[in-house]
Amino acid sequence: MAETAVMTSGPIAEDNIINRRGGESIYQSCVNLKKRLAELPNFESHLREMDEEDLAHGNTDPVASLWNCLREGYPLLTIYNASSPEEVLEVDPEKVPEAKRPKAATFKFLQASLKELGFPQQDCFLITDLYGESTTGFIKVIKMVNRVLDILEMQGQLKRTSDVSSRAPEKGTVKLTKREHILKELLETERDYVHHLQNLQLLKKELEETGALTGDPSHQIFLNLNNLLDFAQRFLIRIEQHYALPEERQNWGELFIQHEDAFRQYEPFIANQMRCDEVCLKEWDRIHAAPRTVDLRQMVAQPSTLNGFFVKPFQRLTKYPLMLSELRKQTENPELQTDITRAIDAIQSVLDSANDAIDKEHLASAFTELDERVDDWKSLKIESFGDLLRFGTFTVLKGDNGKDSERENSHFSQKSDMYMVATKLATRPTDQNTSPLIIWPGSCVQT
């Protein structure tokens, strides 16, 4: 699968969405949000419970930690009540069963944010965003909680002025080793990659909300993007978590191996590229006209620009073996080297499967084209030929006295037999439909 260059009609602005670096990752957002919550009055008990839970379960993931905390519901009430509202939010334990109290508290928080804080409906998360399993949904929760904290900060309700960097401090000394450079590149480019997928999902949402794409066309273009993005965000969390460990506790090969099955989600998305391109071109006028923001309009400036976003998963997948190979060169521990080799093989297996799927898509397209080009199949049925193995232009040798000729050949297999359908090459633009030359099993034909 060839990488498609991103082309535009003019110079790309430095702040263009195409070359903009990834923003704050979900991992960084949770680390920074926890710091902000520490400034909130009466939130200490929730943080203490969070730390106790993490210690009890050996959890070192700040995303899971904060997610579980906010799912309790009551922390959201504490956040809202810090605004000193006329009516303090609370859940009546006499009226609400214990199992339903967390969601009841969350509902009260959302309702008060809409009515009292003036939040637009589209800026509020849904109950399912917090209690579901989608990282994309939880990002909406983080954004809304941060906006409430922004309001509290403007009201002077936080204990001190928050001055948290939007980026986590980088590891290493002033001069990084080659190994540290490789890992730093892995982390930063992974953040950028996830950011590109998030932009693609925003475009999907925009096209569906405006009615530019619905139903089958949207699915044919974006396929399993939502699942792929969710995995990419979760994998980035693990990369950031692993990156924060001391070097002696890091095993990057094992990290990739643990996600071997999840990487299979790349296969259908990559294999769908040809159909994606076809549907994009067919629906291009609607796609091009729909976006309402500058960033999304830049994404659909022209087909090749949009295509550049769709090939990101393939490009990213091909990068992993290269970076892991470089990392292996900087690793002296034989066991760690072995794990990295296994990780490279696992990623390569996904790439091979994706390429096989792409080949099948091309063969299916060629099968349809062949069926349409032939005027008269006589008594033959193309469906009975079996699977199409390959197609292309080859020289057909007819024997000692025959005249060789170039024909467009399509090779089929049926059980243990092989069939070849050869059609004459068109010599004039009007020569589109031809009669087939069928070469049966056992024929002395070389291609």
CSV table of C-alpha atoms in Angstrom, one decimal:
chain,number,residue,atom,x,y,z
A,1,MET,CA,0.0,0.0,0.0
A,2,ALA,CA,1.7,3.2,-1.1
A,3,GLU,CA,1.8,6.2,1.1
A,4,THR,CA,-0.1,9.1,-0.3
A,5,ALA,CA,1.6,12.5,-0.2
A,6,VAL,CA,-0.5,15.3,1.3
A,7,MET,CA,-0.7,18.0,-1.4
A,8,THR,CA,-2.3,21.4,-1.2
A,9,SER,CA,-2.7,24.2,-3.7
A,10,GLY,CA,-0.3,26.5,-1.9
A,11,PRO,CA,2.1,26.7,1.1
A,12,ILE,CA,0.8,25.1,4.3
A,13,ALA,CA,0.5,27.5,7.2
A,14,GLU,CA,2.5,26.7,10.3
A,15,ASP,CA,-0.7,26.3,12.3
A,16,ASN,CA,-2.5,24.2,9.7
A,17,ILE,CA,-4.2,21.2,11.1
A,18,ILE,CA,-2.2,19.0,8.7
A,19,ASN,CA,1.1,19.7,10.3
A,20,ARG,CA,0.1,20.7,13.8
A,21,ARG,CA,1.6,18.7,16.6
A,22,GLY,CA,-0.5,16.7,18.9
A,23,GLY,CA,-1.9,18.5,21.9
A,24,GLU,CA,-2.3,17.3,25.4
A,25,SER,CA,-2.9,13.5,25.6
A,26,ILE,CA,-5.5,11.9,27.8
A,27,TYR,CA,-2.7,10.7,30.1
A,28,GLN,CA,-1.4,14.2,30.5
A,29,SER,CA,-4.9,15.6,30.9
A,30,CYS,CA,-5.6,13.3,33.8
A,31,VAL,CA,-2.3,14.0,35.5
A,32,ASN,CA,-2.9,17.8,35.2
A,33,LEU,CA,-6.6,17.5,36.2
A,34,LYS,CA,-5.7,15.7,39.4
A,35,LYS,CA,-3.3,18.5,40.3
A,36,ARG,CA,-6.1,21.1,39.7
A,37,LEU,CA,-8.5,19.1,41.8
A,38,ALA,CA,-6.0,19.2,44.6
A,39,GLU,CA,-6.6,23.0,44.7
A,40,LEU,CA,-10.4,22.5,45.1
A,41,PRO,CA,-11.9,23.0,48.6
A,42,ASN,CA,-13.2,19.8,50.3
A,43,PHE,CA,-11.8,17.6,47.6
A,44,GLU,CA,-9.1,16.1,49.7
A,45,SER,CA,-11.2,13.2,50.9
A,46,HIS,CA,-11.8,12.1,47.3
A,47,LEU,CA,-8.1,12.3,46.4
A,48,ARG,CA,-7.3,10.3,49.5
A,49,GLU,CA,-9.8,7.6,48.5
A,50,MET,CA,-8.4,7.6,45.0
A,51,ASP,CA,-4.8,7.0,46.3
A,52,GLU,CA,-6.0,4.3,48.7
A,53,GLU,CA,-7.8,2.5,45.9
A,54,ASP,CA,-4.7,2.7,43.6
A,55,LEU,CA,-2.5,1.4,46.4
A,56,ALA,CA,-4.8,-1.5,47.1
A,57,HIS,CA,-5.1,-2.6,43.5
A,58,GLY,CA,-1.5,-1.7,42.4
A,59,ASN,CA,-2.8,0.8,39.9
A,60,THR,CA,-0.3,3.3,38.4
A,61,ASP,CA,-2.6,4.5,35.6
A,62,PRO,CA,-3.8,8.1,36.3
A,63,VAL,CA,-6.5,7.7,33.6
A,64,ALA,CA,-8.1,4.7,35.2
A,65,SER,CA,-7.6,6.2,38.7
A,66,LEU,CA,-9.4,9.5,37.8
A,67,TRP,CA,-12.1,7.7,35.8
A,68,ASN,CA,-13.0,5.4,38.7
A,69,CYS,CA,-13.0,8.4,41.0
A,70,LEU,CA,-15.4,10.5,38.9
A,71,ARG,CA,-17.7,7.5,38.4
A,72,GLU,CA,-18.5,7.6,42.1
A,73,GLY,CA,-20.6,10.7,41.2
A,74,TYR,CA,-20.1,12.4,44.5
A,75,PRO,CA,-16.8,14.0,43.5
A,76,LEU,CA,-18.7,15.8,40.7
A,77,LEU,CA,-21.1,17.2,43.3
A,78,THR,CA,-18.1,18.5,45.3
A,79,ILE,CA,-16.7,20.2,42.2
A,80,TYR,CA,-20.0,22.0,41.5
A,81,ASN,CA,-20.7,22.9,45.2
A,82,ALA,CA,-17.3,24.7,45.3
A,83,SER,CA,-19.1,27.4,43.3
A,84,SER,CA,-21.1,28.3,46.4
A,85,PRO,CA,-24.5,27.8,44.7
A,86,GLU,CA,-27.7,28.9,46.3
A,87,GLU,CA,-28.8,25.3,46.5
A,88,VAL,CA,-26.2,22.8,47.4
A,89,LEU,CA,-26.3,19.6,45.3
A,90,GLU,CA,-26.8,16.4,47.2
A,91,VAL,CA,-28.3,12.9,46.8
A,92,ASP,CA,-31.0,11.9,49.3
A,93,PRO,CA,-30.0,8.4,50.5
A,94,GLU,CA,-33.6,7.9,51.7
A,95,LYS,CA,-35.0,8.2,48.2
A,96,VAL,CA,-32.2,6.8,46.0
A,97,PRO,CA,-30.9,3.2,46.3
A,98,GLU,CA,-27.2,2.9,46.9
A,99,ALA,CA,-26.5,1.3,43.6
A,100,LYS,CA,-28.1,4.2,41.7
A,101,ARG,CA,-26.5,7.1,43.7
A,102,PRO,CA,-23.4,7.6,41.6
A,103,LYS,CA,-25.4,8.1,38.4
A,104,ALA,CA,-28.0,10.2,40.3
A,105,ALA,CA,-25.2,12.5,41.5
A,106,THR,CA,-23.8,12.7,38.0
A,107,PHE,CA,-27.2,13.6,36.6
A,108,LYS,CA,-27.5,16.4,39.1
A,109,PHE,CA,-24.1,17.7,38.2
A,110,LEU,CA,-25.0,17.8,34.5
A,111,GLN,CA,-28.4,19.4,35.1
A,112,ALA,CA,-26.9,22.1,37.3
A,113,SER,CA,-24.1,22.8,34.9
A,114,LEU,CA,-26.7,23.4,32.1
A,115,LYS,CA,-29.1,25.5,34.2
A,116,GLU,CA,-26.9,27.4,36.7
A,117,LEU,CA,-23.5,27.6,34.9
A,118,GLY,CA,-25.0,28.1,31.5
A,119,PHE,CA,-23.2,25.2,29.8
A,120,PRO,CA,-24.3,24.6,26.1
A,121,GLN,CA,-25.8,21.2,25.7
A,122,GLN,CA,-23.1,20.2,23.2
A,123,ASP,CA,-20.4,20.9,25.7
A,124,CYS,CA,-21.8,18.5,28.3
A,125,PHE,CA,-20.8,14.9,28.4
A,126,LEU,CA,-23.4,12.2,28.5
A,127,ILE,CA,-24.0,9.7,31.3
A,128,THR,CA,-22.7,7.0,29.0
A,129,ASP,CA,-19.5,8.9,28.4
A,130,LEU,CA,-18.6,8.5,32.1
A,131,TYR,CA,-20.0,5.1,32.7
A,132,GLY,CA,-19.1,3.5,29.3
A,133,GLU,CA,-15.7,2.2,28.2
A,134,SER,CA,-14.9,4.6,25.4
A,135,THR,CA,-11.8,6.7,26.0
A,136,THR,CA,-13.2,9.3,23.6
A,137,GLY,CA,-16.3,9.6,25.9
A,138,PHE,CA,-14.1,10.1,28.9
A,139,ILE,CA,-12.2,12.8,27.2
A,140,LYS,CA,-15.5,14.7,27.0
A,141,VAL,CA,-15.8,14.3,30.8
A,142,ILE,CA,-12.3,15.7,31.3
A,143,LYS,CA,-13.0,18.7,29.2
A,144,MET,CA,-16.2,19.5,31.0
A,145,VAL,CA,-14.7,19.2,34.4
A,146,ASN,CA,-11.8,21.4,33.4
A,147,ARG,CA,-14.3,24.0,32.2
A,148,VAL,CA,-16.1,24.0,35.5
A,149,LEU,CA,-12.7,24.4,37.2
A,150,ASP,CA,-11.9,27.3,34.9
A,151,ILE,CA,-15.1,29.0,36.2
A,152,LEU,CA,-14.2,28.3,39.8
A,153,GLU,CA,-10.7,29.7,39.2
A,154,MET,CA,-12.2,32.9,37.8
A,155,GLN,CA,-14.4,33.1,40.9
A,156,GLY,CA,-11.3,32.8,43.1
A,157,GLN,CA,-12.6,29.5,44.5
A,158,LEU,CA,-9.4,27.5,44.0
A,159,LYS,CA,-6.8,27.5,46.8
A,160,ARG,CA,-4.0,28.9,44.6
A,161,THR,CA,-3.5,29.9,41.0
A,162,SER,CA,-3.0,26.9,38.8
A,163,ASP,CA,0.1,27.0,36.7
A,164,VAL,CA,0.3,23.5,35.3
A,165,SER,CA,2.1,22.9,32.1
A,166,SER,CA,0.1,21.5,29.3
A,167,ARG,CA,2.8,19.1,28.6
A,168,ALA,CA,4.4,16.6,31.0
A,169,PRO,CA,8.0,17.3,31.8
A,170,GLU,CA,10.3,15.4,29.5
A,171,LYS,CA,12.5,12.7,30.9
A,172,GLY,CA,16.3,12.6,30.7
A,173,THR,CA,19.1,15.0,31.2
A,174,VAL,CA,20.1,17.9,29.0
A,175,LYS,CA,21.9,15.5,26.6
A,176,LEU,CA,19.8,12.4,25.9
A,177,THR,CA,21.3,9.1,25.1
A,178,LYS,CA,20.4,7.5,21.7
A,179,ARG,CA,18.0,5.1,23.5
A,180,GLU,CA,16.3,8.1,25.2
A,181,HIS,CA,16.0,9.9,21.8
A,182,ILE,CA,14.3,6.8,20.3
A,183,LEU,CA,11.8,6.5,23.2
A,184,LYS,CA,11.1,10.3,23.2
A,185,GLU,CA,10.4,10.1,19.4
A,186,LEU,CA,8.1,7.1,20.0
A,187,LEU,CA,6.1,8.9,22.6
A,188,GLU,CA,5.9,12.3,20.8
A,189,THR,CA,5.0,10.8,17.4
A,190,GLU,CA,2.4,8.6,19.1
A,191,ARG,CA,0.8,11.7,20.6
A,192,ASP,CA,0.8,13.3,17.1
A,193,TYR,CA,-0.7,10.2,15.5
A,194,VAL,CA,-3.5,9.9,18.1
A,195,HIS,CA,-4.2,13.6,17.5
A,196,HIS,CA,-4.6,13.0,13.7
A,197,LEU,CA,-7.1,10.1,14.4
A,198,GLN,CA,-9.0,12.4,16.8
A,199,ASN,CA,-9.3,15.0,14.0
A,200,LEU,CA,-10.5,12.3,11.6
A,201,GLN,CA,-13.2,11.3,14.1
A,202,LEU,CA,-14.2,15.0,14.5
A,203,LEU,CA,-14.6,15.1,10.7
A,204,LYS,CA,-16.8,12.0,10.8
A,205,LYS,CA,-19.0,13.5,13.5
A,206,GLU,CA,-19.3,16.8,11.5
A,207,LEU,CA,-20.2,15.1,8.3
A,208,GLU,CA,-22.9,13.0,10.0
A,209,GLU,CA,-24.3,15.9,12.0
A,210,THR,CA,-24.6,18.1,8.9
A,211,GLY,CA,-26.2,15.2,7.0
A,212,ALA,CA,-23.4,15.2,4.4
A,213,LEU,CA,-22.8,11.5,5.1
A,214,THR,CA,-25.2,9.1,6.6
A,215,GLY,CA,-25.6,5.3,6.9
A,216,ASP,CA,-23.6,3.2,4.4
A,217,PRO,CA,-21.4,5.9,2.8
A,218,SER,CA,-20.2,7.0,6.3
A,219,HIS,CA,-19.5,3.4,7.3
A,220,GLN,CA,-17.8,2.6,4.0
A,221,ILE,CA,-15.4,5.6,4.4
A,222,PHE,CA,-14.7,5.5,8.2
A,223,LEU,CA,-15.4,1.8,8.9
A,224,ASN,CA,-14.0,0.9,12.4
A,225,LEU,CA,-12.4,4.3,13.1
A,226,ASN,CA,-14.1,4.7,16.5
A,227,ASN,CA,-12.7,1.4,17.7
A,228,LEU,CA,-9.3,2.1,16.2
A,229,LEU,CA,-9.1,5.5,17.9
A,230,ASP,CA,-10.2,4.0,21.2
A,231,PHE,CA,-7.4,1.4,21.0
A,232,ALA,CA,-4.8,4.1,19.9
A,233,GLN,CA,-5.7,6.2,22.9
A,234,ARG,CA,-5.5,3.3,25.3
A,235,PHE,CA,-2.1,2.2,23.8
A,236,LEU,CA,-0.8,5.8,24.2
A,237,ILE,CA,-1.8,5.7,27.8
A,238,ARG,CA,0.3,2.5,28.2
A,239,ILE,CA,3.2,4.1,26.4
A,240,GLU,CA,3.1,7.2,28.6
A,241,GLN,CA,2.8,5.0,31.7
A,242,HIS,CA,5.7,2.8,30.6
A,243,TYR,CA,7.8,5.8,29.7
A,244,ALA,CA,7.4,7.1,33.2
A,245,LEU,CA,9.0,4.0,34.7
A,246,PRO,CA,12.7,3.7,35.6
A,247,GLU,CA,14.7,2.3,32.7
A,248,GLU,CA,15.4,-0.9,34.6
A,249,ARG,CA,11.7,-1.7,34.8
A,250,GLN,CA,11.0,-1.0,31.2
A,251,ASN,CA,10.3,-3.8,28.7
A,252,TRP,CA,9.1,-2.2,25.5
A,253,GLY,CA,8.9,-5.5,23.6
A,254,GLU,CA,6.5,-6.9,26.2
A,255,LEU,CA,4.4,-3.8,26.0
A,256,PHE,CA,3.8,-4.3,22.3
A,257,ILE,CA,3.3,-8.1,22.7
A,258,GLN,CA,0.6,-7.5,25.3
A,259,HIS,CA,-1.4,-5.6,22.7
A,260,GLU,CA,-0.8,-8.0,19.8
A,261,ASP,CA,-4.5,-9.0,19.4
A,262,ALA,CA,-5.7,-5.4,19.7
A,263,PHE,CA,-3.4,-4.4,16.8
A,264,ARG,CA,-5.6,-6.5,14.6
A,265,GLN,CA,-8.0,-3.7,14.5
A,266,TYR,CA,-5.7,-2.0,12.0
A,267,GLU,CA,-6.3,-4.7,9.4
A,268,PRO,CA,-9.9,-3.9,8.3
A,269,PHE,CA,-9.2,-0.1,8.3
A,270,ILE,CA,-6.1,-0.4,6.1
A,271,ALA,CA,-7.8,-3.0,3.8
A,272,ASN,CA,-10.7,-0.6,3.4
A,273,GLN,CA,-8.5,2.1,1.8
A,274,MET,CA,-9.5,1.4,-1.8
A,275,ARG,CA,-13.2,1.5,-1.1
A,276,CYS,CA,-12.7,4.5,1.1
A,277,ASP,CA,-11.1,6.4,-1.7
A,278,GLU,CA,-13.9,5.4,-4.2
A,279,VAL,CA,-16.7,6.5,-1.9
A,280,CYS,CA,-14.9,9.8,-0.9
A,281,LEU,CA,-14.6,10.7,-4.6
A,282,LYS,CA,-18.2,9.8,-5.2
A,283,GLU,CA,-19.4,11.9,-2.2
A,284,TRP,CA,-16.7,14.6,-2.6
A,285,ASP,CA,-19.0,17.6,-3.3
A,286,ARG,CA,-20.9,17.0,-0.1
A,287,ILE,CA,-17.8,16.2,2.0
A,288,HIS,CA,-16.0,19.3,0.7
A,289,ALA,CA,-19.0,21.6,1.5
A,290,ALA,CA,-20.0,20.3,4.9
A,291,PRO,CA,-17.3,21.3,7.5
A,292,ARG,CA,-18.1,24.4,9.5
A,293,THR,CA,-14.8,25.0,11.2
A,294,VAL,CA,-11.5,26.2,9.7
A,295,ASP,CA,-9.6,23.1,10.8
A,296,LEU,CA,-12.0,20.7,9.3
A,297,ARG,CA,-12.2,22.7,6.1
A,298,GLN,CA,-8.4,22.4,5.8
A,299,MET,CA,-8.8,18.6,6.1
A,300,VAL,CA,-11.1,18.5,3.0
A,301,ALA,CA,-9.3,21.1,1.0
A,302,GLN,CA,-8.9,18.5,-1.7
A,303,PRO,CA,-9.1,14.6,-1.9
A,304,SER,CA,-5.4,14.0,-1.6
A,305,THR,CA,-5.3,16.1,1.7
A,306,LEU,CA,-8.1,14.0,3.2
A,307,ASN,CA,-6.4,10.8,2.0
A,308,GLY,CA,-3.3,11.8,3.9
A,309,PHE,CA,-5.3,11.4,7.1
A,310,PHE,CA,-6.7,8.0,6.1
A,311,VAL,CA,-3.3,6.5,5.5
A,312,LYS,CA,-2.0,7.6,8.9
A,313,PRO,CA,-2.8,4.2,10.5
A,314,PHE,CA,-0.8,2.3,7.8
A,315,GLN,CA,2.1,4.7,8.1
A,316,ARG,CA,2.1,4.4,11.9
A,317,LEU,CA,2.0,0.6,11.8
A,318,THR,CA,5.1,0.6,9.5
A,319,LYS,CA,7.0,2.9,11.8
A,320,TYR,CA,6.8,0.6,14.9
A,321,PRO,CA,9.1,-2.1,13.5
A,322,LEU,CA,11.7,0.5,12.5
A,323,MET,CA,11.7,2.2,15.9
A,324,LEU,CA,11.7,-1.1,17.7
A,325,SER,CA,14.7,-2.3,15.6
A,326,GLU,CA,16.6,0.9,16.6
A,327,LEU,CA,15.7,0.4,20.2
A,328,ARG,CA,16.9,-3.2,20.1
A,329,LYS,CA,20.3,-2.0,18.9
A,330,GLN,CA,20.5,0.1,22.1
A,331,THR,CA,19.5,-2.8,24.3
A,332,GLU,CA,22.2,-5.1,25.8
A,333,ASN,CA,19.9,-7.5,27.8
A,334,PRO,CA,19.3,-10.6,25.7
A,335,GLU,CA,15.9,-11.3,27.1
A,336,LEU,CA,14.8,-7.7,26.3
A,337,GLN,CA,16.2,-8.1,22.8
A,338,THR,CA,14.2,-11.3,22.4
A,339,ASP,CA,11.0,-9.6,23.5
A,340,ILE,CA,11.6,-6.7,21.0
A,341,THR,CA,12.1,-9.2,18.2
A,342,ARG,CA,8.9,-10.9,19.1
A,343,ALA,CA,7.2,-7.5,19.1
A,344,ILE,CA,8.5,-6.7,15.7
A,345,ASP,CA,7.3,-10.1,14.3
A,346,ALA,CA,3.9,-9.4,15.8
A,347,ILE,CA,3.5,-6.0,14.2
A,348,GLN,CA,4.9,-7.4,10.9
A,349,SER,CA,2.2,-10.2,11.1
A,350,VAL,CA,-0.5,-7.5,11.3
A,351,LEU,CA,1.1,-5.7,8.3
A,352,ASP,CA,1.2,-8.9,6.3
A,353,SER,CA,-2.4,-9.7,7.0
A,354,ALA,CA,-3.4,-6.1,6.1
A,355,ASN,CA,-1.5,-6.4,2.8
A,356,ASP,CA,-3.2,-9.7,2.1
A,357,ALA,CA,-6.6,-8.1,2.7
A,358,ILE,CA,-5.7,-5.3,0.3
A,359,ASP,CA,-4.7,-7.8,-2.3
A,360,LYS,CA,-8.1,-9.5,-1.9
A,361,GLU,CA,-9.9,-6.1,-2.4
A,362,HIS,CA,-7.9,-5.5,-5.6
A,363,LEU,CA,-8.7,-9.0,-6.9
A,364,ALA,CA,-12.4,-8.6,-6.1
A,365,SER,CA,-12.4,-5.3,-8.1
A,366,ALA,CA,-10.6,-7.0,-11.0
A,367,PHE,CA,-13.1,-9.9,-10.9
A,368,THR,CA,-16.0,-7.5,-11.3
A,369,GLU,CA,-14.2,-5.6,-14.1
A,370,LEU,CA,-13.4,-8.7,-16.0
A,371,ASP,CA,-17.0,-9.9,-15.8
A,372,GLU,CA,-18.2,-6.5,-17.2
A,373,ARG,CA,-15.6,-6.3,-20.0
A,374,VAL,CA,-16.4,-9.7,-21.6
A,375,ASP,CA,-19.3,-9.6,-24.0
A,376,ASP,CA,-20.1,-13.3,-24.2
A,377,TRP,CA,-19.0,-15.9,-21.8
A,378,LYS,CA,-20.5,-18.6,-24.0
A,379,SER,CA,-21.8,-21.4,-21.8
A,380,LEU,CA,-19.2,-20.6,-19.1
A,381,LYS,CA,-20.0,-19.1,-15.7
A,382,ILE,CA,-17.3,-17.0,-14.2
A,383,GLU,CA,-18.6,-17.7,-10.7
A,384,SER,CA,-17.6,-21.3,-11.2
A,385,PHE,CA,-13.9,-20.5,-11.8
A,386,GLY,CA,-13.1,-20.2,-8.1
A,387,ASP,CA,-11.0,-17.6,-6.5
A,388,LEU,CA,-9.1,-15.0,-8.6
A,389,LEU,CA,-5.4,-15.5,-7.8
A,390,ARG,CA,-3.8,-12.8,-9.9
A,391,PHE,CA,-4.4,-10.6,-12.9
A,392,GLY,CA,-2.2,-8.5,-15.2
A,393,THR,CA,-0.5,-8.4,-18.6
A,394,PHE,CA,1.6,-11.5,-19.5
A,395,THR,CA,3.0,-13.0,-22.6
A,396,VAL,CA,1.0,-16.1,-23.8
A,397,LEU,CA,3.2,-18.7,-25.7
A,398,LYS,CA,1.0,-20.7,-28.1
A,399,GLY,CA,3.6,-23.3,-29.1
A,400,ASP,CA,6.3,-23.8,-31.7
A,401,ASN,CA,4.2,-22.6,-34.7
A,402,GLY,CA,2.0,-20.2,-32.8
A,403,LYS,CA,2.4,-16.5,-32.6
A,404,ASP,CA,3.1,-15.2,-29.1
A,405,SER,CA,0.9,-12.3,-28.0
A,406,GLU,CA,0.4,-10.2,-25.0
A,407,ARG,CA,-2.9,-10.6,-23.2
A,408,GLU,CA,-4.5,-9.4,-20.0
A,409,ASN,CA,-4.6,-12.6,-18.0
A,410,SER,CA,-6.7,-13.5,-15.0
A,411,HIS,CA,-5.8,-16.6,-13.1
A,412,PHE,CA,-8.4,-18.5,-11.1
A,413,SER,CA,-8.2,-21.6,-8.9
A,414,GLN,CA,-10.9,-24.2,-8.3
A,415,LYS,CA,-9.8,-26.8,-5.8
A,416,SER,CA,-6.6,-28.2,-7.2
A,417,ASP,CA,-7.1,-26.9,-10.7
A,418,MET,CA,-6.1,-23.6,-12.2
A,419,TYR,CA,-7.8,-21.7,-15.0
A,420,MET,CA,-6.6,-18.8,-17.0
A,421,VAL,CA,-8.8,-16.3,-18.7
A,422,ALA,CA,-6.9,-14.3,-21.3
A,423,THR,CA,-8.5,-11.3,-23.1
A,424,LYS,CA,-6.8,-9.5,-26.0
A,425,LEU,CA,-5.3,-6.2,-25.1
A,426,ALA,CA,-7.3,-3.3,-26.5
A,427,THR,CA,-5.6,-1.6,-29.4
A,428,ARG,CA,-8.2,1.2,-29.8
A,429,PRO,CA,-10.1,3.2,-27.2
A,430,THR,CA,-13.3,1.6,-28.3
A,431,ASP,CA,-12.0,-2.0,-27.7
A,432,GLN,CA,-13.4,-2.3,-24.2
A,433,ASN,CA,-15.4,-5.6,-24.5
A,434,THR,CA,-13.8,-8.8,-25.8
A,435,SER,CA,-14.4,-12.5,-26.0
A,436,PRO,CA,-12.4,-14.6,-23.6
A,437,LEU,CA,-9.7,-17.2,-24.5
A,438,ILE,CA,-10.2,-19.9,-21.8
A,439,ILE,CA,-7.1,-22.0,-21.1
A,440,TRP,CA,-8.1,-25.1,-19.2
A,441,PRO,CA,-6.1,-27.1,-16.6
A,442,GLY,CA,-3.3,-29.2,-18.2
A,443,SER,CA,-2.9,-26.8,-21.2
A,444,CYS,CA,0.7,-26.2,-22.1
A,445,VAL,CA,0.6,-22.5,-21.6
A,446,GLN,CA,3.4,-20.4,-20.0
A,447,THR,CA,2.8,-16.9,-18.6
